Amino acid sequence: MPDLKVMRTPRSVDIDITNNCNLRCRYCSHFSGPGDVKQDLQKEEWLSFFKELGSINIMDVVLAGGEPFIRADLKELIQGIVKNRMRFSILSNGTLITDDMAKFIYDTGRCNSVQVSIDGAGPETHDVFRGKGCFEKAVKGISFLKKHNVSVAVRVTVNKSNVGELDKIAKLLLEDLELSGFSTNAASFLGLCRENEAQVHLSVEDRTFAMEKLLQLNRKYDDSISASAGPLAEAKMWLDMEQARMENKDSLPGGGFLTACGCVNVRIGVRADGVIVPCPMLSHIELGRIVKDSLMDIWQNHPKMIEMRMRAQIPLSDFDFCAGCDYISYCTGNCTGIAYTRTGKEHQPSPDECLRRFLEEGGKLPVGS
Amino acid sequence: MNPNDTPIGNPLLVLREEFDDWAVLFDPDTGNGFGLNPVSVFVFNHLDGKHTLKDIYVELCENFDEVPQNAEKDIHDFVDVLLKKGYVGFEQDW
């Protein structure tokens, strides 16, 4: 049975610091989802909240949105984080990062990384779903960050239009831009991707190709590519599951229960309107409001947080979807957010990341790995 | 380190108590974390510039069962490690 010990407070808080963005990328996980709240909070409320976070010893804040750099008061907000003894990361489309802002971020000494989305080896691919001129601006943003020695964490969202040029993207990022690594995920059934699924979502064939290609690239580039979701993460996870099945292992860690992804044990989220949620991908679950409600109390005692953690005790054998699956003892049920957007229920395995379904639909696991 | 020294914890550090009185001593300037067991948490919480290492040892014996004989030396060693990391210091008279 999984251990349900809970930390006194979360280590990290994921904050949609704004609901505004200068872009409308067609696979954006934010817009049109429950996190798209059509309003922003004033700086003063965030600063009060950061004071609370410091007082309960939060280590890291992740600023996302929307596009964080669209806020004119971003520097003051970052200063509020620094003043309260925390570190921060920023998730960005990169197009609004200036030389001055990059220098400011470096000078704080507290930035873990600025993540910039790059989805193509050039504008013809990157701009397809993000808009004209975005590639050039994002690369310029990266150059400012690099100039000032800010850690850059590029994220490549693998989608239907760029899956064929993953090797060119890796070359751009690792050779031309000389980054030490990058991460990948995939356009997932969240936010605007739900409306544009046919255009952006990877087919089974695309996923088969992407898994093989990303593993190859990792061999070429000494494991410089990472992933916690999407084809590379699936390739690693599914190969482990297949090996466990072939060796007739009893289970894998967390296997057989809805243990994924476990983020409710280490982090919590806040929407742009100040509503506290278990995770940005579960923004429909409203737990309270910043400053008005105690984050520590919500973290420790809110019935919904307890319920989300108890999810890890639900056996996959409870679900018809998993009946008869050879991988059931090795599977964690995968992303709760995607499970919810696909099925309308949180306490379900995510069908999108189901290995059995992938194989039944003609998908193939990577070979030669 | 002298038994009568009164070291003080670096106020810029964050002592994050997590599970069962275990904690992480977190340095936000470097991002480094240093795991502390419950006894180490007790010691760190007493590094306030007022308690001597001897005082801390005495209070430790009052608050924990079966404190080993070499605990006083262990406290010194632990505080030495913290000192080398810059996690504790001494108040200066200027």
Short mmCIF file of C-alpha atoms in Angstrom, two decimals:
data_model
loop_
_atom_site.label_atom_id
_atom_site.label_comp_id
_atom_site.label_asym_id
_atom_site.label_seq_id
_atom_site.Cartn_x
_atom_site.Cartn_y
_atom_site.Cartn_z
CA MET A 1 0.00 0.00 0.00
CA PRO A 2 1.48 3.44 -0.89
CA ASP A 3 2.75 5.61 1.96
CA LEU A 4 0.50 8.62 2.64
CA LYS A 5 2.81 10.71 4.82
CA VAL A 6 2.43 14.36 3.98
CA MET A 7 5.00 17.11 4.31
CA ARG A 8 4.14 19.97 6.64
CA THR A 9 4.01 22.40 3.70
CA PRO A 10 4.57 22.02 -0.04
CA ARG A 11 8.10 22.48 -1.31
CA SER A 12 7.00 24.38 -4.35
CA VAL A 13 4.06 26.48 -5.51
CA ASP A 14 3.00 26.75 -9.17
CA ILE A 15 1.53 30.18 -9.76
CA ASP A 16 -0.29 31.50 -12.80
CA ILE A 17 0.98 35.00 -12.17
CA THR A 18 -1.15 36.34 -15.01
CA ASN A 19 -3.97 35.18 -17.20
CA ASN A 20 -2.75 37.38 -20.06
CA CYS A 21 -0.56 36.32 -22.93
CA ASN A 22 0.64 37.96 -26.13
CA LEU A 23 0.15 34.67 -28.00
CA ARG A 24 -2.56 32.06 -28.49
CA CYS A 25 -0.60 28.92 -29.28
CA ARG A 26 -2.92 26.28 -30.63
CA TYR A 27 -1.87 23.67 -28.08
CA CYS A 28 -1.67 25.97 -25.08
CA SER A 29 -2.72 24.03 -21.99
CA HIS A 30 -3.98 27.19 -20.27
CA PHE A 31 -6.47 29.02 -22.45
CA SER A 32 -10.05 27.76 -22.61
CA GLY A 33 -9.34 25.48 -19.64
CA PRO A 34 -10.51 26.08 -16.05
CA GLY A 35 -7.33 28.04 -15.32
CA ASP A 36 -8.35 30.64 -17.90
CA VAL A 37 -9.96 32.93 -15.33
CA LYS A 38 -10.06 36.21 -17.32
CA GLN A 39 -8.59 38.26 -14.50
CA ASP A 40 -5.33 39.10 -12.76
CA LEU A 41 -4.56 40.03 -9.19
CA GLN A 42 -2.91 43.25 -8.15
CA LYS A 43 0.74 43.16 -7.18
CA GLU A 44 -0.05 43.82 -3.51
CA GLU A 45 -2.02 40.59 -3.13
CA TRP A 46 0.78 38.54 -4.62
CA LEU A 47 3.32 40.24 -2.37
CA SER A 48 1.23 39.41 0.70
CA PHE A 49 1.01 35.83 -0.51
CA PHE A 50 4.78 35.60 -1.01
CA LYS A 51 5.22 36.77 2.56
CA GLU A 52 3.00 33.90 3.70
CA LEU A 53 4.93 31.44 1.53
CA GLY A 54 8.21 32.59 3.07
CA SER A 55 6.80 32.22 6.56
CA ILE A 56 5.90 28.58 5.94
CA ASN A 57 9.29 27.82 4.38
CA ILE A 58 8.35 27.21 0.77
CA MET A 59 11.51 26.67 -1.25
CA ASP A 60 10.50 27.41 -4.84
CA VAL A 61 7.90 29.34 -6.76
CA VAL A 62 7.18 28.63 -10.42
CA LEU A 63 5.75 31.60 -12.28
CA ALA A 64 3.63 30.66 -15.26
CA GLY A 65 0.50 31.96 -16.90
CA GLY A 66 -0.39 33.23 -19.39
CA GLU A 67 2.94 34.81 -20.13
CA PRO A 68 4.71 36.04 -16.97
CA PHE A 69 6.85 38.60 -18.81
CA ILE A 70 3.72 40.44 -19.90
CA ARG A 71 3.34 41.81 -16.38
CA ALA A 72 4.82 45.29 -16.11
CA ASP A 73 5.38 44.72 -12.39
CA LEU A 74 7.19 41.39 -12.77
CA LYS A 75 10.42 42.75 -11.26
CA GLU A 76 8.62 43.83 -8.10
CA LEU A 77 6.94 40.45 -7.86
CA ILE A 78 10.27 38.67 -8.21
CA GLN A 79 11.76 40.95 -5.57
CA GLY A 80 8.92 39.84 -3.28
CA ILE A 81 9.90 36.21 -3.83
CA VAL A 82 13.58 36.90 -3.19
CA LYS A 83 12.86 38.97 -0.10
CA ASN A 84 10.99 36.02 1.39
CA ARG A 85 13.92 33.61 1.02
CA MET A 86 12.61 31.63 -1.95
CA ARG A 87 13.91 30.70 -5.37
CA PHE A 88 11.92 30.93 -8.56
CA SER A 89 11.53 29.60 -12.10
CA ILE A 90 9.63 31.19 -14.95
CA LEU A 91 7.79 29.40 -17.76
CA SER A 92 7.68 31.61 -20.85
CA ASN A 93 7.16 31.72 -24.58
CA GLY A 94 10.39 33.77 -24.64
CA THR A 95 9.14 36.52 -26.93
CA LEU A 96 9.03 39.31 -24.33
CA ILE A 97 12.36 38.69 -22.60
CA THR A 98 14.60 41.73 -22.82
CA ASP A 99 18.29 42.27 -22.16
CA ASP A 100 17.45 44.35 -19.11
CA MET A 101 15.07 41.75 -17.69
CA ALA A 102 17.59 38.94 -18.20
CA LYS A 103 20.19 40.95 -16.29
CA PHE A 104 17.71 41.64 -13.50
CA ILE A 105 16.90 37.93 -13.20
CA TYR A 106 20.56 36.99 -12.99
CA ASP A 107 21.25 39.68 -10.42
CA THR A 108 18.65 38.23 -8.05
CA GLY A 109 20.83 35.13 -7.67
CA ARG A 110 17.68 33.12 -7.01
CA CYS A 111 16.53 31.94 -10.42
CA ASN A 112 16.49 28.19 -10.96
CA SER A 113 15.73 28.58 -14.65
CA VAL A 114 13.70 30.37 -17.26
CA GLN A 115 11.93 27.87 -19.46
CA VAL A 116 11.42 29.01 -23.04
CA SER A 117 9.27 27.08 -25.49
CA ILE A 118 10.94 26.26 -28.80
CA ASP A 119 8.89 23.99 -31.03
CA GLY A 120 10.79 24.03 -34.28
CA ALA A 121 14.22 24.25 -35.84
CA GLY A 122 13.11 27.42 -37.58
CA PRO A 123 10.19 29.82 -37.96
CA GLU A 124 8.43 27.69 -40.57
CA THR A 125 7.67 25.08 -37.88
CA HIS A 126 7.79 27.00 -34.63
CA ASP A 127 5.50 29.75 -35.87
CA VAL A 128 2.86 27.43 -37.35
CA PHE A 129 0.97 27.12 -34.08
CA ARG A 130 2.47 30.11 -32.23
CA GLY A 131 2.28 32.96 -34.72
CA LYS A 132 4.53 34.80 -37.16
CA GLY A 133 7.77 36.19 -35.76
CA CYS A 134 7.66 34.17 -32.55
CA PHE A 135 10.63 31.96 -33.34
CA GLU A 136 12.97 34.87 -33.91
CA LYS A 137 11.82 36.62 -30.73
CA ALA A 138 12.08 33.46 -28.62
CA VAL A 139 15.62 32.75 -29.84
CA LYS A 140 16.52 36.37 -29.09
CA GLY A 141 15.06 35.94 -25.60
CA ILE A 142 17.25 32.88 -25.09
CA SER A 143 20.32 34.84 -26.26
CA PHE A 144 19.62 37.53 -23.64
CA LEU A 145 19.30 34.90 -20.91
CA LYS A 146 22.51 33.21 -22.00
CA LYS A 147 24.35 36.53 -22.20
CA HIS A 148 23.56 37.11 -18.53
CA ASN A 149 24.20 33.51 -17.45
CA VAL A 150 20.60 32.77 -16.55
CA SER A 151 19.88 29.04 -16.70
CA VAL A 152 17.77 28.39 -19.80
CA ALA A 153 15.51 25.36 -19.85
CA VAL A 154 14.08 24.99 -23.32
CA ARG A 155 10.89 22.96 -23.61
CA VAL A 156 9.96 21.38 -26.93
CA THR A 157 6.30 20.45 -27.23
CA VAL A 158 6.26 17.60 -29.71
CA ASN A 159 3.30 17.95 -32.05
CA LYS A 160 2.15 16.92 -35.47
CA SER A 161 4.05 19.67 -37.28
CA ASN A 162 7.48 19.25 -35.66
CA VAL A 163 7.70 15.52 -35.04
CA GLY A 164 9.56 15.09 -38.34
CA GLU A 165 12.32 17.51 -37.45
CA LEU A 166 13.30 16.49 -33.95
CA ASP A 167 16.88 15.92 -35.05
CA LYS A 168 17.06 19.44 -36.50
CA ILE A 169 15.59 20.87 -33.30
CA ALA A 170 18.16 18.99 -31.22
CA LYS A 171 20.93 20.33 -33.44
CA LEU A 172 19.63 23.89 -33.12
CA LEU A 173 19.40 23.74 -29.35
CA LEU A 174 22.41 21.64 -28.45
CA GLU A 175 24.88 22.60 -31.18
CA ASP A 176 23.92 25.99 -32.62
CA LEU A 177 22.59 27.58 -29.41
CA GLU A 178 24.98 25.50 -27.29
CA LEU A 179 22.46 24.69 -24.57
CA SER A 180 23.43 21.92 -22.16
CA GLY A 181 20.09 20.17 -22.64
CA PHE A 182 16.40 20.56 -23.25
CA SER A 183 13.18 18.87 -22.24
CA THR A 184 10.27 17.57 -24.25
CA ASN A 185 6.62 16.89 -23.73
CA ALA A 186 3.72 16.49 -26.16
CA ALA A 187 0.67 18.51 -27.08
CA SER A 188 -1.77 17.08 -24.56
CA PHE A 189 -5.54 17.08 -24.34
CA LEU A 190 -5.69 20.23 -22.24
CA GLY A 191 -6.74 23.83 -22.93
CA LEU A 192 -6.72 24.89 -26.57
CA CYS A 193 -5.31 21.55 -27.67
CA ARG A 194 -8.76 20.08 -27.07
CA GLU A 195 -10.17 22.31 -29.84
CA ASN A 196 -7.26 21.71 -32.22
CA GLU A 197 -6.57 18.07 -31.52
CA ALA A 198 -6.71 16.91 -35.13
CA GLN A 199 -4.09 19.48 -36.13
CA VAL A 200 -1.66 19.12 -33.25
CA HIS A 201 -2.06 15.82 -31.43
CA LEU A 202 0.41 13.06 -32.24
CA SER A 203 -0.99 9.98 -33.96
CA VAL A 204 0.05 6.51 -32.83
CA GLU A 205 2.51 6.42 -35.75
CA ASP A 206 3.91 9.83 -34.76
CA ARG A 207 4.38 8.66 -31.19
CA THR A 208 6.14 5.49 -32.30
CA PHE A 209 8.47 7.56 -34.45
CA ALA A 210 9.07 10.23 -31.78
CA MET A 211 9.93 7.70 -29.09
CA GLU A 212 12.51 5.99 -31.28
CA LYS A 213 13.93 9.29 -32.52
CA LEU A 214 14.26 10.89 -29.08
CA LEU A 215 16.00 7.84 -27.67
CA GLN A 216 18.40 7.90 -30.63
CA LEU A 217 19.07 11.59 -30.10
CA ASN A 218 19.73 11.00 -26.44
CA ARG A 219 22.33 8.42 -27.35
CA LYS A 220 23.90 10.91 -29.75
CA TYR A 221 23.82 13.82 -27.30
CA ASP A 222 24.75 11.98 -24.06
CA ASP A 223 21.29 12.06 -22.47
CA SER A 224 20.89 15.81 -22.89
CA ILE A 225 17.18 15.46 -23.56
CA SER A 226 14.80 14.96 -20.65
CA ALA A 227 11.08 14.50 -20.25
CA SER A 228 8.49 13.99 -17.57
CA ALA A 229 5.68 13.58 -20.11
CA GLY A 230 5.31 13.00 -23.82
CA PRO A 231 7.02 10.48 -26.10
CA LEU A 232 10.44 10.36 -24.46
CA ALA A 233 8.99 9.86 -20.97
CA GLU A 234 6.59 7.27 -22.35
CA ALA A 235 9.39 5.45 -24.15
CA LYS A 236 11.36 5.05 -20.93
CA MET A 237 8.34 4.19 -18.80
CA TRP A 238 6.84 1.76 -21.29
CA LEU A 239 10.14 -0.02 -21.94
CA ASP A 240 10.48 -0.56 -18.18
CA MET A 241 6.91 -1.86 -18.06
CA GLU A 242 7.49 -4.21 -20.98
CA GLN A 243 10.69 -5.51 -19.42
CA ALA A 244 8.91 -6.07 -16.10
CA ARG A 245 6.16 -7.97 -17.91
CA MET A 246 8.65 -10.14 -19.78
CA GLU A 247 10.51 -10.91 -16.54
CA ASN A 248 7.17 -11.61 -14.84
CA LYS A 249 7.98 -9.14 -12.04
CA ASP A 250 5.40 -8.70 -9.30
CA SER A 251 5.28 -4.92 -9.69
CA LEU A 252 7.18 -1.69 -10.35
CA PRO A 253 7.34 1.20 -7.82
CA GLY A 254 3.88 2.76 -7.56
CA GLY A 255 2.50 0.18 -9.96
CA GLY A 256 -1.02 -1.16 -9.74
CA PHE A 257 -2.52 1.98 -8.17
CA LEU A 258 -3.43 5.52 -9.21
CA THR A 259 -0.11 6.85 -7.88
CA ALA A 260 0.77 9.23 -10.71
CA CYS A 261 1.89 11.85 -10.76
CA GLY A 262 2.27 12.47 -7.04
CA CYS A 263 2.56 16.23 -7.44
CA VAL A 264 -0.08 16.78 -4.73
CA ASN A 265 2.50 15.49 -2.26
CA VAL A 266 5.13 18.12 -3.00
CA ARG A 267 3.49 21.11 -4.71
CA ILE A 268 0.29 23.05 -5.02
CA GLY A 269 -1.05 25.54 -7.56
CA VAL A 270 -2.60 29.00 -7.65
CA ARG A 271 -4.70 30.39 -10.50
CA ALA A 272 -4.28 33.95 -11.80
CA ASP A 273 -7.36 35.00 -9.82
CA GLY A 274 -5.73 33.83 -6.57
CA VAL A 275 -7.74 30.64 -6.21
CA ILE A 276 -5.66 27.81 -4.76
CA VAL A 277 -5.87 24.55 -6.73
CA PRO A 278 -4.18 21.15 -6.33
CA CYS A 279 -2.31 21.55 -9.63
CA PRO A 280 -2.55 23.93 -12.62
CA MET A 281 -3.93 21.00 -14.61
CA LEU A 282 -6.68 20.55 -12.03
CA SER A 283 -7.72 24.20 -11.91
CA HIS A 284 -11.41 23.31 -11.68
CA ILE A 285 -10.87 22.15 -8.08
CA GLU A 286 -11.10 25.31 -5.96
CA LEU A 287 -9.54 24.88 -2.51
CA GLY A 288 -9.56 28.45 -1.23
CA ARG A 289 -8.14 31.85 -1.96
CA ILE A 290 -4.69 33.29 -1.31
CA VAL A 291 -4.25 35.66 1.63
CA LYS A 292 -7.84 34.97 2.78
CA ASP A 293 -7.22 31.27 3.46
CA SER A 294 -4.16 29.65 5.01
CA LEU A 295 -2.16 27.74 2.42
CA MET A 296 -0.72 25.45 5.10
CA ASP A 297 -4.19 24.63 6.39
CA ILE A 298 -5.42 23.85 2.88
CA TRP A 299 -2.33 21.75 2.21
CA GLN A 300 -2.72 19.71 5.37
CA ASN A 301 -6.45 19.55 5.90
CA HIS A 302 -8.55 20.36 2.86
CA PRO A 303 -10.74 17.31 2.17
CA LYS A 304 -10.05 17.54 -1.54
CA MET A 305 -6.27 17.52 -1.03
CA ILE A 306 -6.64 14.50 1.22
CA GLU A 307 -8.86 12.88 -1.40
CA MET A 308 -6.32 13.60 -4.16
CA ARG A 309 -3.60 11.93 -2.08
CA MET A 310 -5.83 8.99 -1.20
CA ARG A 311 -6.15 8.45 -4.95
CA ALA A 312 -2.87 6.56 -4.63
CA GLN A 313 -4.75 3.83 -2.75
CA ILE A 314 -7.20 3.17 -5.58
CA PRO A 315 -6.17 -0.04 -7.35
CA LEU A 316 -6.21 -0.02 -11.13
CA SER A 317 -8.06 -3.33 -10.91
CA ASP A 318 -11.12 -1.25 -9.90
CA PHE A 319 -11.43 0.08 -13.46
CA ASP A 320 -13.08 -1.72 -16.34
CA PHE A 321 -10.64 0.15 -18.58
CA CYS A 322 -7.74 -1.75 -17.00
CA ALA A 323 -9.44 -5.17 -16.84
CA GLY A 324 -7.23 -7.97 -18.09
CA CYS A 325 -4.25 -5.70 -18.76
CA ASP A 326 -0.87 -7.43 -18.62
CA TYR A 327 0.75 -4.16 -17.48
CA ILE A 328 -1.58 -3.42 -14.58
CA SER A 329 1.02 -4.11 -11.86
CA TYR A 330 3.53 -1.82 -13.52
CA CYS A 331 1.23 1.09 -14.40
CA THR A 332 0.62 4.21 -12.26
CA GLY A 333 -2.51 5.47 -14.04
CA ASN A 334 -0.57 8.52 -15.33
CA CYS A 335 -1.54 12.19 -15.41
CA THR A 336 -4.56 13.10 -13.30
CA GLY A 337 -5.12 16.31 -15.28
CA ILE A 338 -5.38 14.55 -18.60
CA ALA A 339 -7.47 11.78 -17.05
CA TYR A 340 -9.90 14.49 -15.97
CA THR A 341 -10.07 16.32 -19.29
CA ARG A 342 -10.54 13.03 -21.15
CA THR A 343 -13.01 11.31 -18.85
CA GLY A 344 -14.52 14.10 -16.74
CA LYS A 345 -13.31 12.32 -13.59
CA GLU A 346 -10.14 12.82 -11.58
CA HIS A 347 -9.93 9.34 -10.14
CA GLN A 348 -9.43 7.51 -13.39
CA PRO A 349 -6.39 6.26 -15.26
CA SER A 350 -5.46 8.47 -18.19
CA PRO A 351 -6.40 6.68 -21.41
CA ASP A 352 -3.99 8.82 -23.45
CA GLU A 353 -0.95 7.33 -21.75
CA CYS A 354 -2.15 3.73 -21.72
CA LEU A 355 0.48 1.33 -23.04
CA ARG A 356 -2.00 -1.43 -23.81
CA ARG A 357 -4.18 0.92 -25.83
CA PHE A 358 -1.14 2.30 -27.66
CA LEU A 359 -0.11 -1.22 -28.69
CA GLU A 360 -3.64 -2.24 -29.61
CA GLU A 361 -3.85 0.77 -31.92
CA GLY A 362 -0.73 -0.33 -33.76
CA GLY A 363 1.92 1.52 -31.77
CA LYS A 364 5.33 -0.05 -31.39
CA LEU A 365 7.85 0.24 -28.59
CA PRO A 366 11.33 1.45 -29.52
CA VAL A 367 13.81 -1.25 -30.46
CA GLY A 368 17.56 -1.38 -29.99
CA SER A 369 17.38 0.58 -26.74
CA MET B 1 34.97 24.70 18.27
CA ASN B 2 34.91 25.39 21.99
CA PRO B 3 32.16 24.08 24.35
CA ASN B 4 31.49 27.65 25.41
CA ASP B 5 31.11 28.96 21.86
CA THR B 6 27.69 30.39 21.04
CA PRO B 7 27.27 29.94 17.29
CA ILE B 8 24.30 31.41 15.51
CA GLY B 9 22.43 29.93 12.56
CA ASN B 10 22.64 31.85 9.28
CA PRO B 11 19.34 33.78 9.23
CA LEU B 12 19.22 33.64 5.44
CA LEU B 13 18.75 29.87 5.52
CA VAL B 14 15.38 28.16 5.57
CA LEU B 15 14.82 25.27 7.97
CA ARG B 16 12.02 23.28 6.37
CA GLU B 17 10.60 20.72 8.74
CA GLU B 18 9.03 18.04 6.58
CA PHE B 19 8.27 14.56 7.93
CA ASP B 20 8.44 13.23 11.51
CA ASP B 21 10.66 16.11 12.69
CA TRP B 22 13.15 15.56 9.89
CA ALA B 23 14.04 18.71 8.00
CA VAL B 24 15.88 20.25 5.09
CA LEU B 25 18.19 23.15 5.70
CA PHE B 26 17.78 25.08 2.49
CA ASP B 27 20.08 27.78 1.18
CA PRO B 28 18.00 29.91 -1.21
CA ASP B 29 21.11 31.61 -2.59
CA THR B 30 22.59 28.37 -3.89
CA GLY B 31 19.54 26.10 -4.03
CA ASN B 32 21.45 23.53 -1.96
CA GLY B 33 19.62 21.50 0.66
CA PHE B 34 21.09 19.70 3.65
CA GLY B 35 19.05 16.94 5.27
CA LEU B 36 18.74 17.05 9.07
CA ASN B 37 17.54 14.31 11.39
CA PRO B 38 15.42 15.25 14.43
CA VAL B 39 18.44 15.62 16.73
CA SER B 40 20.19 17.86 14.21
CA VAL B 41 17.02 19.93 13.89
CA PHE B 42 17.00 20.32 17.67
CA VAL B 43 20.62 21.43 17.65
CA PHE B 44 20.15 23.85 14.75
CA ASN B 45 17.12 25.42 16.41
CA HIS B 46 19.30 26.17 19.44
CA LEU B 47 22.04 27.88 17.46
CA ASP B 48 20.73 31.29 18.43
CA GLY B 49 23.89 33.02 19.61
CA LYS B 50 22.86 32.51 23.24
CA HIS B 51 23.19 28.77 23.81
CA THR B 52 26.69 27.39 24.17
CA LEU B 53 27.40 23.98 22.67
CA LYS B 54 27.51 22.68 26.23
CA ASP B 55 24.03 24.14 26.88
CA ILE B 56 22.73 22.46 23.77
CA TYR B 57 24.14 19.12 24.86
CA VAL B 58 22.49 19.46 28.27
CA GLU B 59 19.13 20.37 26.73
CA LEU B 60 19.46 17.54 24.25
CA CYS B 61 19.88 15.08 27.13
CA GLU B 62 16.76 16.54 28.76
CA ASN B 63 14.68 16.19 25.62
CA PHE B 64 15.79 12.91 24.04
CA ASP B 65 15.97 9.40 25.41
CA GLU B 66 19.13 7.34 25.28
CA VAL B 67 21.51 10.10 24.20
CA PRO B 68 24.83 8.38 23.43
CA GLN B 69 27.93 9.28 25.40
CA ASN B 70 29.70 10.76 22.41
CA ALA B 71 26.78 13.08 21.59
CA GLU B 72 28.63 16.16 22.79
CA LYS B 73 31.43 15.48 20.32
CA ASP B 74 28.85 14.76 17.60
CA ILE B 75 27.31 18.19 18.25
CA HIS B 76 30.70 19.81 17.85
CA ASP B 77 31.37 17.90 14.63
CA PHE B 78 27.96 18.78 13.26
CA VAL B 79 28.37 22.46 14.03
CA ASP B 80 31.84 22.35 12.48
CA VAL B 81 30.32 21.03 9.27
CA LEU B 82 27.72 23.80 9.33
CA LEU B 83 30.43 26.36 9.98
CA LYS B 84 32.43 25.18 6.96
CA LYS B 85 29.32 25.45 4.80
CA GLY B 86 28.63 28.95 6.04
CA TYR B 87 25.39 27.80 7.66
CA VAL B 88 26.41 29.09 11.09
CA GLY B 89 28.65 31.89 12.31
CA PHE B 90 29.37 34.01 15.33
CA GLU B 91 28.11 37.42 16.29
CA GLN B 92 30.83 39.99 15.96
CA ASP B 93 31.49 42.89 18.27
CA TRP B 94 32.42 45.88 16.12
#
